[in-house]
């Protein structure tokens, strides 16, 4: 299952002291189902704000977000929590793993809130850790993992409830080149499974994966591009095989 | 979120900062232990007071007397009634049946007393007897137990109270002489000399023999000083005092009646009902209720003093939870991002606060119980040494820690935890996920 995102006249206004900041200024946007969208733009352009609003982590000042034609209910905390639990998987720049939990527990953490049994949580998290190449790190705590490994754990966590939409905020921002490429490939693989992936990034390499690229400036969309990019994946895969470290 | 997962998460979160949790819990331990010790002391004092008051602890007993003529007249006079002996309500067999029919009455035991002088002699010693006539069939309801012999009354026999032998005295005793030991009266024949006077002032004596068949256990009550004989025996003696005129119970009634209630719960209502019937009913229970309400206030005051310590502990929990939430703001943002509801977050943090309260309550209940026991040991030894020195406080200064108090302390401490953690936990639920995730 995939998710089509429609953003209508989305505004987000912050007050910083006496100053009013328009982080998003009437954004209209359609992110097609089964697409890999990269949102780019300079710092303060509203990229992350847009991502968080789409993910239901923040509430818009005005406008609405529709997922598969159904508006996200920002007024009801329970509905919003269920939306985040079932529809969205988040990946953050700073990984946001719980330091006291093992990799396995971190991956399965979203399933705790879904009321999944311990055995099923364990089975699903183990399978995902295998998928991201960290089966042998299941019992390690975040401090015992490298940055790349931590982000892979975070990626597995984002996938654990099998959401139709993955939202990634600068997922390669804290990683070295090789680890960043690996995360990019994983996101691409998830897209290839028929899901929708939206990535906020400064990393120009991310465009090689994108089916859509959106440029934001001062809270407004300035450019939208659509790509046919099969060849670039192959190129990147070759680079990965040469440069990747275990 | 499943309960088992919630509990596991709470335990894991609490074990993250064992030192901080322990320090916070110590505050709760001190507060809970203070409440347990002080309330135990209050309960102990209450128990000691009621037992000292009534010794027998027989709170199901109601003593009923007829309203005496003069008292009736005064009371009735106030209402504009002339009042007379004919209107006086007597404890007749019919009235006794009426009382027996009241709900909750286990037994009605009529008692009567000697209407004249009766002097007992044993060897050279004498005693002015307080005879109580009782129907042998009703005797078991008085719950008197024999220390020596038995309580099987028959004509010509007597059961005596524990203090009776101590009160035998030598009428020829002179200062400087050695005081005679109390006689061992069990199984002995006592000589009873009854004396009455004719209208001419002539003294008439009657001498009888009575055999002691039982000496009662001490009750610290009226029975310690009484000598029980059968009602028919007493009737015979009173008839003699009355110049041969038989006692008519339907007209004269009994001098006193003991009503036994089926349980303590009935006593107050029965006492009121019997009073309304026109008799004077009195139960130790009514006094015990007064004493109980006094000690209830004392326990609340003691508990309140302990609660101050708990209040300080509650502030400690609130502080710890506020700090924990501040430290884990990022984590709260993450939990919300991955699908936790506000309710999930609330339950996690309330659970942690309750956990601190529970740990503190468990420790406090244990140490409170331990200190109460230690207090008893110390108090007993101090009292014993004071008694040896021939003075001191004879009453029982001791604590009593019933199991319900320990359970209450545990639950109360847990509740304190929940209450203290409530506002920090609510604040945690109010955090916007995006702001929480960006919090540094």
PDB file of C-alpha atoms in Angstrom, chain B residues 28 61 63 89 109 114 118 149 293 297 352 358 371 377 405:
ATOM      1  CA  UNK B  28       8.302   8.429  50.984  1.00  0.00           C
ATOM      2  CA  UNK B  61     -23.508  -6.275  77.500  1.00  0.00           C
ATOM      3  CA  UNK B  63     -27.197  -3.143  81.974  1.00  0.00           C
ATOM      4  CA  UNK B  89     -42.125   0.748  85.018  1.00  0.00           C
ATOM      5  CA  UNK B 109     -30.570 -12.241  82.374  1.00  0.00           C
ATOM      6  CA  UNK B 114     -30.095  -9.303  98.986  1.00  0.00           C
ATOM      7  CA  UNK B 118     -25.673 -10.749 105.314  1.00  0.00           C
ATOM      8  CA  UNK B 149     -13.883 -25.177  90.641  1.00  0.00           C
ATOM      9  CA  UNK B 293     -14.231   8.928  68.796  1.00  0.00           C
ATOM     10  CA  UNK B 297      -9.339  12.263  66.486  1.00  0.00           C
ATOM     11  CA  UNK B 352       6.668   5.880  37.185  1.00  0.00           C
ATOM     12  CA  UNK B 358       4.860   2.113  45.814  1.00  0.00           C
ATOM     13  CA  UNK B 371       9.727   0.613  64.501  1.00  0.00           C
ATOM     14  CA  UNK B 377       9.995  -3.659  73.260  1.00  0.00           C
ATOM     15  CA  UNK B 405      -2.864  -0.148  58.349  1.00  0.00           C
TER      16      UNK B 405
END
